Coordinates of C-alpha atoms in Angstrom, one line a residue:
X1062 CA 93.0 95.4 92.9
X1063 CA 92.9 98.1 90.7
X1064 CA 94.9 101.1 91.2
X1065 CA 91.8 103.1 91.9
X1066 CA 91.0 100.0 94.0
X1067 CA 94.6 100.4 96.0
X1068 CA 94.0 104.1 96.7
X1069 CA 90.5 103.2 98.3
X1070 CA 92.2 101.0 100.1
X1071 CA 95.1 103.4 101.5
X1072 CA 92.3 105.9 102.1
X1073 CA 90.9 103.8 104.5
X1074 CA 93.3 103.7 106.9
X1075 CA 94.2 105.6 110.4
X1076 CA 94.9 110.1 110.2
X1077 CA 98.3 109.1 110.7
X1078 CA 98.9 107.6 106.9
X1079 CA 95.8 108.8 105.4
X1080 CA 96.7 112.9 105.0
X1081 CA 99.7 111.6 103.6
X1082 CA 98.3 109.5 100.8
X1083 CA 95.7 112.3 100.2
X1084 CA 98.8 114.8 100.1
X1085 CA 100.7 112.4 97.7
X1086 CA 98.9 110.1 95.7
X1087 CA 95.3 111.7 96.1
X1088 CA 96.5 115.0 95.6
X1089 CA 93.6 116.6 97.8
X1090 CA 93.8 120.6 98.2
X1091 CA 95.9 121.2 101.2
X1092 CA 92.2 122.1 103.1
X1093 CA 91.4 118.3 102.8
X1094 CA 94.7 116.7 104.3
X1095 CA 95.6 119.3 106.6
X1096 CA 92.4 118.8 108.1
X1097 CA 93.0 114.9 108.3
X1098 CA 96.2 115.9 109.9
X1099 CA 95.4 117.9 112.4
X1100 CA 93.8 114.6 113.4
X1101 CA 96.6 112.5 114.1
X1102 CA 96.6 114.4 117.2
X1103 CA 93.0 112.8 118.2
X1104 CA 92.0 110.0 116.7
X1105 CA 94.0 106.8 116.0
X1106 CA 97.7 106.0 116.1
X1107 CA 98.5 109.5 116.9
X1108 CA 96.1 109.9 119.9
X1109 CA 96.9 106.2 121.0
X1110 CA 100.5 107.1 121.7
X1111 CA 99.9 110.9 123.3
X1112 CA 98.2 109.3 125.8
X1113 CA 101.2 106.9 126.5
X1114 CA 103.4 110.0 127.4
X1115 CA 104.3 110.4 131.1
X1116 CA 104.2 113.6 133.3
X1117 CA 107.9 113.9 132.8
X1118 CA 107.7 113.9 129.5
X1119 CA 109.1 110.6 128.5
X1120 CA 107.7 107.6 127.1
X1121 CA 108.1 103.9 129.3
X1122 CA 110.7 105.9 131.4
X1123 CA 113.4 105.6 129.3
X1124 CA 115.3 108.1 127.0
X1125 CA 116.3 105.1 124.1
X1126 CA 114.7 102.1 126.2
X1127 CA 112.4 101.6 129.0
X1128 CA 113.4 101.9 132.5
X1129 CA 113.3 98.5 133.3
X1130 CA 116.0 97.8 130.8
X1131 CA 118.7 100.7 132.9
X1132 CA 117.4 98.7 136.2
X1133 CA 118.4 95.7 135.3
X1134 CA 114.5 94.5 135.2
X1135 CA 113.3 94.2 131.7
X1136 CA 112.2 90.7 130.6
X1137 CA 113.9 88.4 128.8
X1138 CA 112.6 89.1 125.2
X1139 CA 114.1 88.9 121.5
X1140 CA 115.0 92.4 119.9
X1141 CA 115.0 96.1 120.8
X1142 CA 112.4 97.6 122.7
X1143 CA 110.5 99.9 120.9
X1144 CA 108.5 101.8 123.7
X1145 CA 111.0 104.6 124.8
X1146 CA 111.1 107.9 124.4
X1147 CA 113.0 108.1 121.3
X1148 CA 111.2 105.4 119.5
X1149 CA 107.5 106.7 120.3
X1150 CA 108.6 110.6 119.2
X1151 CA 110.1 109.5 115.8
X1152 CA 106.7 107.5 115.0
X1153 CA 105.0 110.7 116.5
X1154 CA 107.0 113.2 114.7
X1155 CA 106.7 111.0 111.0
X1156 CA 103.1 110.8 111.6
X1157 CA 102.6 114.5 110.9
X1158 CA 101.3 114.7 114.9
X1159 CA 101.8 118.7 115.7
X1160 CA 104.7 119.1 118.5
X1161 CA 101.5 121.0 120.1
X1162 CA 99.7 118.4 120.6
X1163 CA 102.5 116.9 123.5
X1164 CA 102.3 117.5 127.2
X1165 CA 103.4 121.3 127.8
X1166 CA 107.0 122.4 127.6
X1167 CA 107.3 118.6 126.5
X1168 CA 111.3 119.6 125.2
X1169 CA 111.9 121.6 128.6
X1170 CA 111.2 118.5 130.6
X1171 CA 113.5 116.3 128.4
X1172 CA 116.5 118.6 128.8
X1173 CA 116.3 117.1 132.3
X1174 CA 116.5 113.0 130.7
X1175 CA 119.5 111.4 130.2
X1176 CA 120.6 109.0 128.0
X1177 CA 121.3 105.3 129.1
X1178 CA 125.5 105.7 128.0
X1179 CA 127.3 107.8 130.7
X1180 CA 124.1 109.5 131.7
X1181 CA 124.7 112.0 128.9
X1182 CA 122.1 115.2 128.7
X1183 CA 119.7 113.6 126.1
X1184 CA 119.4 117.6 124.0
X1185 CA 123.3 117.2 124.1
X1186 CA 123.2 113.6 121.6
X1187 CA 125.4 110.8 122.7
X1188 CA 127.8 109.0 120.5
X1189 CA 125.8 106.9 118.9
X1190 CA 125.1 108.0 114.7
X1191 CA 121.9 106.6 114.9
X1192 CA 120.4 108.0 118.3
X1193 CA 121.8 111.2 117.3
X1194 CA 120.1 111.7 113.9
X1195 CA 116.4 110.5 115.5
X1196 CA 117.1 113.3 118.7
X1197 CA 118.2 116.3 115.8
X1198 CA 115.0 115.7 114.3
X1199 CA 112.8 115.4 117.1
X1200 CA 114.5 118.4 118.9
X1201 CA 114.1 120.4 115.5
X1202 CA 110.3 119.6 115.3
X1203 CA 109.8 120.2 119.1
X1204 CA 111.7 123.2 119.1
X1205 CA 114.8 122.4 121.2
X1206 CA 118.1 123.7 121.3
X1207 CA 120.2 120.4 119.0
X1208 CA 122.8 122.7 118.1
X1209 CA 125.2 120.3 119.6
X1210 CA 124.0 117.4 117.9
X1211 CA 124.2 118.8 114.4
X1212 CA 127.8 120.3 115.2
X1213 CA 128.3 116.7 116.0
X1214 CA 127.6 115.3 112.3
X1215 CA 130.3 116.9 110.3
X1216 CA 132.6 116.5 112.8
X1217 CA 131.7 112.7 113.2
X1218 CA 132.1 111.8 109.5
X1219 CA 134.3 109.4 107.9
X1220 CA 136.9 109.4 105.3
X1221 CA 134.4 107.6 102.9
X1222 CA 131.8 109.9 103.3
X1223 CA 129.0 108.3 105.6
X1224 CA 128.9 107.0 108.6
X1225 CA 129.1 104.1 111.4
X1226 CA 127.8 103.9 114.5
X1227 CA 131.1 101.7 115.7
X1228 CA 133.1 104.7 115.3
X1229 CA 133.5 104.5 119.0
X1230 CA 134.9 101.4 118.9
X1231 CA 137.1 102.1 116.0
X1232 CA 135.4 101.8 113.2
X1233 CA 136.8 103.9 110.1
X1234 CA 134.6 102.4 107.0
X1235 CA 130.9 103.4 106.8
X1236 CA 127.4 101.7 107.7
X1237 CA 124.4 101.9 105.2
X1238 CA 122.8 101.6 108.6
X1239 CA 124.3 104.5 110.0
X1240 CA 124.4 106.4 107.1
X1241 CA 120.7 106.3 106.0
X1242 CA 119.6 107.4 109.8
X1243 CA 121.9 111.0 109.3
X1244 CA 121.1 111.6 105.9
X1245 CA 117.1 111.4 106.9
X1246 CA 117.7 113.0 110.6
X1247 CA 120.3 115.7 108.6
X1248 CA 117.3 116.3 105.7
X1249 CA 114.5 116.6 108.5
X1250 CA 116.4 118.7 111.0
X1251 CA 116.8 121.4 107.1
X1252 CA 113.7 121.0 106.2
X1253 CA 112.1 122.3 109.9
X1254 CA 115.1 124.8 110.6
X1255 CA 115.7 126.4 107.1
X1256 CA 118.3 128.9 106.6
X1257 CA 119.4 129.4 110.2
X1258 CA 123.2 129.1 111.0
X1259 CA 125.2 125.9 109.5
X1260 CA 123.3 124.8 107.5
X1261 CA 125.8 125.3 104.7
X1262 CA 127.7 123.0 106.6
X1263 CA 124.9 120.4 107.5
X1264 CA 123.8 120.4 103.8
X1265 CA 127.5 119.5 102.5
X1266 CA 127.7 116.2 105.0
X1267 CA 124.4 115.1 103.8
X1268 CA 125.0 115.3 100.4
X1269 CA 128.5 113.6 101.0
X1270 CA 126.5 110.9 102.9
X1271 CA 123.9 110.3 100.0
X1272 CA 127.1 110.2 97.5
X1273 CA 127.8 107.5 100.0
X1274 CA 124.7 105.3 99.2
X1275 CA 124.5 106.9 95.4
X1276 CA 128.2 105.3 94.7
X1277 CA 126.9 102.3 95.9
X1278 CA 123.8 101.9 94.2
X1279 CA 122.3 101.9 97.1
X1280 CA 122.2 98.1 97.0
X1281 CA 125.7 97.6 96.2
X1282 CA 129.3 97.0 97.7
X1283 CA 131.5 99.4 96.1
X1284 CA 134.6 97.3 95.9
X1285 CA 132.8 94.6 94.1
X1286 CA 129.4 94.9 93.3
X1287 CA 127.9 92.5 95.1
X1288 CA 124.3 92.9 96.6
X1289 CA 125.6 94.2 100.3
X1290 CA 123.7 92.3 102.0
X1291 CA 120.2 90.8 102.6
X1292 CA 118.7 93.0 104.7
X1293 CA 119.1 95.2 101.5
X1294 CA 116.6 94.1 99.8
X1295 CA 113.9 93.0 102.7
X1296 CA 111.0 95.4 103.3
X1297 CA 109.0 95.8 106.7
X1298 CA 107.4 98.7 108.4
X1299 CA 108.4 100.2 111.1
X1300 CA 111.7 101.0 109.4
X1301 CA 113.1 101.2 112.6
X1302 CA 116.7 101.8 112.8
X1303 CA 117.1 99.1 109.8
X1304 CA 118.3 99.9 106.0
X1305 CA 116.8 98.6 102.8
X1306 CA 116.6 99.5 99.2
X1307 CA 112.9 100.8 99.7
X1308 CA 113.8 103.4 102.7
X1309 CA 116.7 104.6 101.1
X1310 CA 115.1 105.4 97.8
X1311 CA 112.2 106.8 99.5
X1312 CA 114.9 109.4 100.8
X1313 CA 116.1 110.3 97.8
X1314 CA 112.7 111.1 96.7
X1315 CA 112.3 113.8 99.6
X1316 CA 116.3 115.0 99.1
X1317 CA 115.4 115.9 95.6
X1318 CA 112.3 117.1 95.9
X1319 CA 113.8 119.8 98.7
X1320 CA 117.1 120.0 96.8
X1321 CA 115.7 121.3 93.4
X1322 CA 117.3 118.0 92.1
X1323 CA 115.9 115.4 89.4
X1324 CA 116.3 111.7 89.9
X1325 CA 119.9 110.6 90.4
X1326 CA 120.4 107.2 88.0
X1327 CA 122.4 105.8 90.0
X1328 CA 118.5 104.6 92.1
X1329 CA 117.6 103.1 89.0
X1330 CA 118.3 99.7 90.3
X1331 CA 117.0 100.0 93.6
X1332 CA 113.9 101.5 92.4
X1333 CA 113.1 98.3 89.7
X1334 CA 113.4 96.1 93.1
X1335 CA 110.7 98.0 94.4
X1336 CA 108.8 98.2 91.5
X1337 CA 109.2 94.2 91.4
X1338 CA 108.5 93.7 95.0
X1339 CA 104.9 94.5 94.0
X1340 CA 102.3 91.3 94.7
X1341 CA 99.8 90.4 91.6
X1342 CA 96.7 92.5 93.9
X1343 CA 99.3 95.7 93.4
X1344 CA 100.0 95.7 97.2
X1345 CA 103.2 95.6 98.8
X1346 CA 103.3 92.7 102.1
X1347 CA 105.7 92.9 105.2
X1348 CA 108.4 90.3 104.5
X1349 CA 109.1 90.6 108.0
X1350 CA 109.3 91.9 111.3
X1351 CA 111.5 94.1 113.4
X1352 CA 111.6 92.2 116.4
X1353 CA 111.2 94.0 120.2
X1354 CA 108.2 95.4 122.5
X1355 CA 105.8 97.9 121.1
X1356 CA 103.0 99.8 122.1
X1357 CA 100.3 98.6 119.6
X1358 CA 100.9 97.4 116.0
X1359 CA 100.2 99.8 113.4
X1360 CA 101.0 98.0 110.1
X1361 CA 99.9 93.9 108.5
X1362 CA 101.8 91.0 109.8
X1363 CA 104.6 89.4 108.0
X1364 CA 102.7 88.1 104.4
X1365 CA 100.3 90.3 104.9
X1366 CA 99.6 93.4 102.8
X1367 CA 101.0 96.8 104.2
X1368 CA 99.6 99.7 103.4
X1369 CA 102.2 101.9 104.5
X1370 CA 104.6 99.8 102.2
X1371 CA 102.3 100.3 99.6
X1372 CA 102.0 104.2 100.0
X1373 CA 105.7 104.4 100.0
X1374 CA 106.5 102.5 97.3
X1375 CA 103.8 104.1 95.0
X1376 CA 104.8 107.7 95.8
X1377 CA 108.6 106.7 95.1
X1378 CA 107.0 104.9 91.5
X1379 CA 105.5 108.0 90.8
X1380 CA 108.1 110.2 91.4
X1381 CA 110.4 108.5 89.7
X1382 CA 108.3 107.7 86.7
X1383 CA 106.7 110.8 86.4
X1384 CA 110.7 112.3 86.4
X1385 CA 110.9 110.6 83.1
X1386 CA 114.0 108.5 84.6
X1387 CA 115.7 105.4 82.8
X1388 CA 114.1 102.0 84.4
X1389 CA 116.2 99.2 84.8
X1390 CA 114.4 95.6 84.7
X1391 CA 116.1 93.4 87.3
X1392 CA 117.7 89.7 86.3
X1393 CA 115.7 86.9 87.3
X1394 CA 118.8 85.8 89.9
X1395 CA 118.3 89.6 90.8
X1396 CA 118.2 89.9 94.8
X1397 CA 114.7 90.1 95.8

């Protein structure tokens, strides 16, 4: 396909990606997307899921995974469920949905959830980095009071500058994992809340976690510069909880954008594995899948083109190579 060809194609998708590849690739007046935006909340993906959402707020029962799961109940099935409350208000909230468009007082009735670990308030976090980067940002967007959670971060981070989910069992060296949920949950949660108090403070951890992944190449081990690992350097959609080169760069995109900031050089690598994860029909395909229970599929199967890949990948490409940053071509032994 041409590239004309490729934006036809992302244009005919559901509300959910299309005001974003009108906002970013398209570059409609903010009339046209907004419109298609307001959308989400009735058509497709976005109207799909609302209706999902119980009379107590939640989503399957669950605050993290279904209620079968804390009864002891849930099938035997590979992977993590993907049908809880948690799960379905990230997709909702990265969708663009409006908070508006949830059942009434939708955060006062999950003040009274709690989470599957020690039956913790679910407003209050738990202890998990992950869990609690996904509730700051769906507590900023839904208007909540998270002002535990993000007192939590700074507090929370390690020696090396990021952070690891296994803290609670020790843990003292950081996750890419980890670290690529706060960063994105720490940028969200600014980028709703503004100025209000600490976030001078919230700011500093972030940028301390994306030195983190910036000393790293965001690919790299630090001590050696080996790849890190392959999961690095595999793409899918849903991100899910789950790190690779195309997420993280896709962060840095947004952090600079909000920050004032030009490209950082140290992505250069990471962004010429994206660039070469590109098929000969200028798509990008699912290399694989996330395994656990969802609602519906939103995204190709694994070989398969994937359109919200493709957006992703093309917005960071033009970011970056409308920045005027240094390229980098990749070895042929390169990680792929």
């Amino acid at each position: 396909m041409t590239d004309d060809e490729v934006l036809a194609w992302l244009l005919d998708s559901d509300p959910a990606l299309r005001w974003q590849v009108q906002r970013d690739l398209a570059h409609e007046p903010p009339a046209v997307w907004e419109a298609t935006r307001a959308g989400t909340a009735t058509e497709g993906f976005g109207a799909r899921l609302l209706a999902l959402q119980g009379d107590d707020g939640q989503w399957a029962g669950g605050a993290y995974f279904p209620r079968e799961v804390r009864e002891g109940t849930f099938p035997d099935e590979p992977g993590q469920p993907y049908t809880a409350t948690t799960w379905s208000l990230n997709q909702l909230r990265e969708w663009g949905v409006p908070a508006s468009a949830l059942r009434p007082r939708t955060a006062e009735l999950l003040a009274a959830v709690r989470w599957e670990y020690e039956d913790l308030p679910y407003w209050g976090g738990e202890v998990d980095v992950c869990i609690n980067a996904f509730t700051l940002a769906n507590g900023a967007w839904l208007g909540a009071d998270v002002s535990a959670i993000a007192a939590w971060f700074p507090s929370h981070q390690l020696d090396d500058g990021g952070w690891n989910c296994e803290w609670v069992n020790g843990s003292t060296r950081s996750s890419f994992h980890s670290t690529i949920n706060a960063v994105i949950g720490l940028l969200d949660h600014e980028q709703r809340t503004g100025g209000t108090r600490g976030t001078g403070v919230l700011r500093a951890a972030r940028h301390r976690g994306e030195e983190y992944l910036l000393q790293r190449h965001l690919l790299q081990r630090l001590s050696t510069g080996e790849s890190h690992a392959p999961w690095a350097t595999h793409f899918a959609y849903p991100y899910r909880w789950v790190y690779s080169a195309l997420r993280a760069a896709d962060h840095f995109r947004s952090a600079a954008l909000h920050d004032g900031l030009t490209p950082d050089p140290r992505l250069a690598k990471a962004v010429a594995l994206v660039r070469e994860a590109r098929d000969d029909d200028g798509t990008w395909h699912q290399e694989l899948r996330h395994e656990g229970r969802v609602w519906f599929d939103v995204d190709g199967g694994v070989g398969e083109p994937s359109r919200w890949m493709t957006f992703h990948a093309l917005r960071l490409l033009r970011w970056w190579d409308g920045s005027g940053a240094t390229s980098v071509r990749l070895r042929d032994d390169a990680p792929r």
